[in-house]
Short mmCIF file of C-alpha atoms and ligand atoms in Angstrom, two decimals:
data_model
loop_
_atom_site.label_atom_id
_atom_site.label_comp_id
_atom_site.label_asym_id
_atom_site.label_seq_id
_atom_site.Cartn_x
_atom_site.Cartn_y
_atom_site.Cartn_z
CA UNK A 1 25.48 15.71 5.59
CA UNK A 2 23.93 12.72 7.18
CA UNK A 3 26.41 10.20 8.39
CA UNK A 4 25.87 6.64 9.36
CA UNK A 5 25.91 7.82 12.95
CA UNK A 6 23.13 10.37 12.50
CA UNK A 7 21.03 7.85 10.58
CA UNK A 8 21.46 5.40 13.39
CA UNK A 9 20.59 8.03 15.96
CA UNK A 10 17.46 8.97 14.08
CA UNK A 11 16.54 5.36 13.54
CA UNK A 12 17.01 4.51 17.20
CA UNK A 13 14.19 6.88 18.07
CA UNK A 14 11.59 5.29 15.83
CA UNK A 15 9.36 2.34 16.40
CA UNK A 16 10.25 -0.01 13.57
CA UNK A 17 13.95 0.54 13.90
CA UNK A 18 13.89 0.72 17.68
CA UNK A 19 16.44 -0.40 20.25
CA UNK A 20 18.62 -3.48 19.87
CA UNK A 21 21.05 -3.63 17.03
CA UNK A 22 20.52 -1.76 13.82
CA UNK A 23 22.37 -2.06 10.59
CA UNK A 24 21.56 0.98 8.54
CA UNK A 25 21.55 0.23 4.86
CA UNK A 26 22.22 2.58 2.01
CA UNK A 27 23.32 5.24 4.45
CA UNK A 28 25.83 6.65 2.00
CA UNK A 29 22.94 7.67 -0.21
CA UNK A 30 21.90 10.24 2.34
CA UNK A 31 24.64 12.71 1.57
CA UNK A 32 27.95 11.21 0.55
CA UNK A 33 29.20 11.81 -2.96
CA UNK A 34 29.60 8.08 -3.57
CA UNK A 35 26.89 6.43 -5.61
CA UNK A 36 23.99 5.14 -3.61
CA UNK A 37 24.00 1.42 -2.93
CA UNK A 38 21.45 -0.88 -1.46
CA UNK A 39 17.81 0.01 -1.30
CA UNK A 40 18.38 3.76 -1.36
CA UNK A 41 19.93 3.53 -4.81
CA UNK A 42 16.39 3.82 -6.18
CA UNK A 43 14.52 6.36 -4.18
CA UNK A 44 11.52 7.11 -6.36
CA UNK A 45 9.12 5.19 -8.53
CA UNK A 46 6.22 7.12 -10.00
CA UNK A 47 2.91 5.39 -10.77
CA UNK A 48 -0.12 6.64 -12.68
CA UNK A 49 -3.46 6.41 -10.91
CA UNK A 50 -5.83 7.75 -13.56
CA UNK A 51 -4.52 11.25 -14.24
CA UNK A 52 -2.66 11.44 -10.95
CA UNK A 53 1.02 10.81 -10.40
CA UNK A 54 1.73 8.89 -7.20
CA UNK A 55 5.41 8.71 -6.27
CA UNK A 56 6.64 6.60 -3.36
CA UNK A 57 9.74 8.28 -1.93
CA UNK A 58 12.24 6.12 -0.13
CA UNK A 59 13.38 8.38 2.69
CA UNK A 60 15.27 5.66 4.57
CA UNK A 61 15.71 1.96 5.20
CA UNK A 62 16.93 -0.09 8.14
CA UNK A 63 17.54 -3.66 9.12
CA UNK A 64 16.12 -4.70 12.44
CA UNK A 65 17.23 -7.79 14.32
CA UNK A 66 14.84 -10.03 16.22
CA UNK A 67 11.63 -9.12 14.35
CA UNK A 68 9.68 -11.52 16.55
CA UNK A 69 10.07 -8.95 19.30
CA UNK A 70 7.93 -6.68 17.08
CA UNK A 71 5.58 -8.98 15.15
CA UNK A 72 3.62 -11.95 16.40
CA UNK A 73 3.87 -11.14 20.08
CA UNK A 74 1.02 -13.60 20.67
CA UNK A 75 2.62 -16.57 18.87
CA UNK A 76 5.52 -18.77 19.97
CA UNK A 77 8.98 -18.88 18.41
CA UNK A 78 8.36 -22.11 16.54
CA UNK A 79 5.29 -20.65 14.80
CA UNK A 80 7.11 -17.47 13.91
CA UNK A 81 10.04 -19.41 12.48
CA UNK A 82 7.82 -21.78 10.52
CA UNK A 83 5.78 -19.00 8.92
CA UNK A 84 8.96 -17.11 8.04
CA UNK A 85 10.63 -20.19 6.55
CA UNK A 86 7.60 -20.93 4.41
CA UNK A 87 7.86 -17.42 2.99
CA UNK A 88 11.61 -17.81 2.39
CA UNK A 89 12.48 -14.96 4.72
CA UNK A 90 14.74 -15.08 7.78
CA UNK A 91 13.16 -15.06 11.24
CA UNK A 92 16.09 -13.28 12.90
CA UNK A 93 16.25 -10.07 10.86
CA UNK A 94 14.05 -7.96 8.64
CA UNK A 95 14.44 -4.97 6.39
CA UNK A 96 12.09 -2.05 6.80
CA UNK A 97 11.52 0.83 4.47
CA UNK A 98 10.29 4.36 5.16
CA UNK A 99 8.16 5.53 2.28
CA UNK A 100 6.50 8.94 2.32
CA UNK A 101 4.43 9.39 -0.81
CA UNK A 102 3.90 12.30 -3.16
CA UNK A 103 0.56 12.71 -4.94
CA UNK A 104 0.30 15.25 -7.74
CA UNK A 105 -2.80 16.24 -9.71
CA UNK A 106 -1.34 19.06 -11.77
CA UNK A 107 -2.19 21.68 -9.12
CA UNK A 108 -1.52 20.16 -5.74
CA UNK A 109 1.75 18.57 -4.64
CA UNK A 110 0.74 16.59 -1.61
CA UNK A 111 3.21 14.78 0.60
CA UNK A 112 1.91 12.04 2.87
CA UNK A 113 4.25 11.63 5.88
CA UNK A 114 7.81 12.89 6.13
CA UNK A 115 10.23 10.10 7.01
CA UNK A 116 12.87 10.03 9.70
CA UNK A 117 14.43 13.43 9.30
CA UNK A 118 14.51 16.41 6.91
CA UNK A 119 17.78 15.22 5.29
CA UNK A 120 16.50 11.86 4.09
CA UNK A 121 13.13 13.34 3.19
CA UNK A 122 14.61 16.16 1.13
CA UNK A 123 17.04 13.81 -0.66
CA UNK A 124 14.19 11.53 -1.69
CA UNK A 125 12.12 14.50 -2.86
CA UNK A 126 14.99 15.84 -4.89
CA UNK A 127 15.46 12.42 -6.51
CA UNK A 128 11.88 12.85 -7.72
CA UNK A 129 12.71 16.30 -9.10
CA UNK A 130 10.94 18.19 -6.33
CA UNK A 131 12.13 20.53 -3.62
CA UNK A 132 10.52 21.02 -0.17
CA UNK A 133 9.25 24.44 -1.32
CA UNK A 134 7.22 22.78 -4.07
CA UNK A 135 5.06 20.88 -1.60
CA UNK A 136 1.60 22.47 -1.28
CA UNK A 137 0.22 20.10 1.39
CA UNK A 138 1.76 17.82 4.00
CA UNK A 139 -0.64 15.24 5.37
CA UNK A 140 0.37 13.19 8.41
CA UNK A 141 -1.10 9.72 8.84
CA UNK A 142 -0.03 9.48 12.48
CA UNK A 143 2.58 10.94 14.79
CA UNK A 144 5.12 8.20 15.35
CA UNK A 145 8.67 9.56 14.93
CA UNK A 146 9.32 7.87 11.58
CA UNK A 147 6.39 9.74 10.05
CA UNK A 148 6.85 13.22 11.55
CA UNK A 149 10.66 13.29 11.67
CA UNK A 150 11.00 15.28 8.44
CA UNK A 151 8.49 17.99 9.41
CA UNK A 152 10.94 20.37 11.04
CA UNK A 153 14.39 20.79 12.50
CA UNK A 154 15.11 22.92 15.56
CA UNK A 155 11.77 24.62 15.11
CA UNK A 156 12.25 25.42 11.43
CA UNK A 157 9.59 23.90 9.18
CA UNK A 158 10.90 21.83 6.25
CA UNK A 159 7.91 22.57 4.02
CA UNK A 160 7.55 26.30 4.41
CA UNK A 161 4.93 26.77 1.69
CA UNK A 162 2.77 23.82 2.61
CA UNK A 163 -0.54 23.59 4.40
CA UNK A 164 -0.06 21.02 7.15
CA UNK A 165 -2.88 18.54 7.85
CA UNK A 166 -3.30 15.99 10.63
CA UNK A 167 -6.12 14.09 12.20
CA UNK A 168 -7.89 15.86 15.05
CA UNK A 169 -7.97 12.67 17.15
CA UNK A 170 -4.27 12.02 16.55
CA UNK A 171 -3.24 15.56 17.42
CA UNK A 172 -5.32 15.53 20.60
CA UNK A 173 -3.80 12.21 21.73
CA UNK A 174 -0.21 13.43 21.45
CA UNK A 175 -0.98 16.82 22.92
CA UNK A 176 -2.40 14.96 25.93
CA UNK A 177 0.63 12.67 26.21
CA UNK A 178 3.48 14.18 24.18
CA UNK A 179 6.37 12.02 22.99
CA UNK A 180 9.85 13.44 22.51
CA UNK A 181 9.35 13.34 18.76
CA UNK A 182 6.04 15.17 18.96
CA UNK A 183 7.59 17.83 21.18
CA UNK A 184 10.58 18.25 18.86
CA UNK A 185 8.90 18.03 15.45
CA UNK A 186 5.23 18.99 15.72
CA UNK A 187 4.87 21.36 18.67
CA UNK A 188 7.20 24.07 17.30
CA UNK A 189 5.08 24.26 14.14
CA UNK A 190 1.74 23.39 15.72
CA UNK A 191 0.09 26.61 14.52
CA UNK A 192 0.65 25.54 10.90
CA UNK A 193 -1.66 22.55 11.25
CA UNK A 194 -5.24 22.27 10.10
CA UNK A 195 -6.99 19.38 11.84
CA UNK A 196 -9.12 17.02 9.78
CA UNK A 197 -11.57 14.15 10.38
CA UNK A 198 -11.93 10.86 8.53
CA UNK A 199 -13.76 11.57 5.28
CA UNK A 200 -11.99 14.90 4.73
CA UNK A 201 -10.74 15.64 1.26
CA UNK A 202 -7.06 16.44 0.74
CA UNK A 203 -6.84 17.28 -2.94
CA UNK A 204 -7.67 14.02 -4.77
CA UNK A 205 -7.34 12.02 -1.53
CA UNK A 206 -9.83 11.20 1.18
CA UNK A 207 -8.91 10.47 4.77
CA UNK A 208 -9.97 7.01 5.95
CA UNK A 209 -10.35 6.12 9.63
CA UNK A 210 -7.77 3.46 10.49
CA UNK A 211 -7.51 3.80 14.28
CA UNK A 212 -5.56 1.30 16.36
CA UNK A 213 -1.89 1.57 15.41
CA UNK A 214 -2.19 4.97 17.11
CA UNK A 215 -5.35 6.60 18.54
CA UNK A 216 -6.05 8.64 15.40
CA UNK A 217 -4.13 6.74 12.70
CA UNK A 218 -5.54 7.48 9.24
CA UNK A 219 -5.16 5.96 5.79
CA UNK A 220 -5.81 7.91 2.59
CA UNK A 221 -7.68 6.83 -0.50
CA UNK A 222 -6.26 8.52 -3.58
CA UNK A 223 -8.62 8.43 -6.54
CA UNK A 224 -9.21 9.80 -9.99
CA UNK A 225 -12.45 8.50 -11.42
CA UNK A 226 -12.43 4.71 -11.16
CA UNK A 227 -8.68 4.56 -10.60
CA UNK A 228 -7.66 4.46 -6.95
CA UNK A 229 -4.88 3.56 -4.56
CA UNK A 230 -5.11 3.14 -0.81
CA UNK A 231 -2.24 4.55 1.22
CA UNK A 232 -2.54 2.29 4.26
CA UNK A 233 0.29 3.93 6.23
CA UNK A 234 1.09 1.63 9.20
CA UNK A 235 -2.08 -0.45 9.05
CA UNK A 236 0.05 -3.43 7.98
CA UNK A 237 3.82 -3.23 8.08
CA UNK A 238 5.02 -6.56 6.78
CA UNK A 239 3.93 -8.60 3.73
CA UNK A 240 3.98 -11.89 5.63
CA UNK A 241 3.73 -11.29 9.37
CA UNK A 242 1.00 -8.63 9.05
CA UNK A 243 -0.88 -9.67 5.93
CA UNK A 244 -0.94 -13.44 6.27
CA UNK A 245 -1.64 -13.11 10.00
CA UNK A 246 -3.63 -9.95 10.64
CA UNK A 247 -4.27 -10.98 14.26
CA UNK A 248 -0.62 -11.32 15.11
CA UNK A 249 0.03 -8.62 17.69
CA UNK A 250 2.47 -5.86 16.80
CA UNK A 251 4.58 -4.14 19.43
CA UNK A 252 3.92 -0.66 18.05
CA UNK A 253 0.14 -1.03 17.69
CA UNK A 254 -1.00 1.06 20.61
CA UNK A 255 -4.44 -0.63 20.68
CA UNK A 256 -3.70 -4.15 19.44
CA UNK A 257 -7.28 -5.34 19.06
CA UNK A 258 -8.36 -2.19 17.21
CA UNK A 259 -5.31 -2.35 14.97
CA UNK A 260 -6.04 -5.97 14.01
CA UNK A 261 -9.67 -5.10 13.26
CA UNK A 262 -8.54 -2.16 11.11
CA UNK A 263 -6.09 -4.42 9.26
CA UNK A 264 -8.84 -6.85 8.40
CA UNK A 265 -11.22 -4.10 7.37
CA UNK A 266 -8.86 -2.13 5.11
CA UNK A 267 -7.14 -5.16 3.58
CA UNK A 268 -10.53 -6.77 3.08
CA UNK A 269 -11.77 -3.71 1.18
CA UNK A 270 -8.64 -3.70 -1.00
CA UNK A 271 -8.94 -7.40 -1.68
CA UNK A 272 -12.61 -7.11 -2.56
CA UNK A 273 -12.28 -4.31 -5.11
CA UNK A 274 -8.73 -4.93 -6.35
CA UNK A 275 -7.44 -1.54 -5.27
CA UNK A 276 -3.63 -1.37 -5.11
CA UNK A 277 -2.29 -0.44 -1.71
CA UNK A 278 0.84 1.39 -0.66
CA UNK A 279 2.23 0.41 2.76
CA UNK A 280 4.68 2.85 4.32
CA UNK A 281 7.05 0.14 5.60
CA UNK A 282 6.54 -2.45 2.87
CA UNK A 283 9.41 -3.44 0.56
CA UNK A 284 10.05 -0.55 -1.78
CA UNK A 285 8.33 0.64 -3.91
CA UNK A 286 5.79 -0.42 -1.29
CA UNK A 287 2.96 -0.95 -3.78
CA UNK A 288 1.01 -4.14 -4.30
CA UNK A 289 -2.30 -5.91 -4.26
CA UNK A 290 -3.88 -8.16 -1.69
CA UNK A 291 -6.14 -11.15 -1.95
CA UNK A 292 -7.83 -13.17 0.72
CA UNK A 293 -5.87 -16.32 1.59
CA UNK A 294 -6.22 -18.68 4.53
CA UNK A 295 -7.13 -16.72 7.62
CA UNK A 296 -5.60 -13.56 6.24
CA UNK A 297 -4.26 -12.10 3.02
CA UNK A 298 -1.63 -12.70 0.39
CA UNK A 299 0.60 -9.86 -0.81
CA UNK A 300 1.02 -9.54 -4.57
CA UNK A 301 3.83 -7.05 -5.20
CA UNK A 302 3.28 -4.61 -8.05
CA UNK A 303 5.19 -5.53 -11.17
CA UNK A 304 4.14 -3.43 -14.17
CA UNK A 305 0.37 -3.12 -14.07
CA UNK A 306 0.30 0.58 -13.22
CA UNK A 307 2.77 1.49 -15.95
CA UNK A 308 0.57 0.23 -18.78
ZN1 ZN B 401 5.84 3.74 10.89
#
């Protein structure tokens, strides 16, 4: 059973929920018998992309104080507060979501990223009617703790029947300079991984180079015929601070200039062709559209388009 304490402990180790003061939300949903409240009350939301089923899985959520210590490192407080006020969001706290995504084509059951820990990941999967043993492929966008946390526990893989896929560049970077999370979650199951390059096919998805947030960060384009969705992972992590201002520096972007260039490139592509995007940390269900606006982009949350 995951308690508030274990959720906080897990959250403390991950970038977007990092140090300072955290208020975990919906923590009871992770194991208590009481009904889920808050964002975790609704953990799944399937969409149709052509003949594919794409299901965002809410594996966790957390409130982070002082978001200006994460977003907009290169702008002053007054600018940050003004932009936030115009968007009707507070400047002193923000809610983040952790949204691994399941893509099913009738044969493959592909999980993109694994959340904070196996408990939250498994609970979200089960809410979607799936068990860890059903997953045929696990694809990792990058190796920050909030994306690899659900891969294993004490050396035991969570997805025992799955082929594990990760970017060759990403794996090499963390092998060279291993984090605690990499050592705990990836290394014990390292021999399960097949390394892939941008352009590689993963079932109906194609890996897309999106370097910058981490050295080998990858997005995935999921497509069936003309229908497509772009899983942008951590290319842009906030609908206002990242999309409206792609050049605002983000604490967890390891190469800030490359990350900003990738943001503009991927969001520009999605804006140009109208492809819906799914952002791992965006407000659940994390799906929306973008259009060019001002010096950046405007976020148009999904309402019902993909259900028609
Ligand atoms: Zn992340």
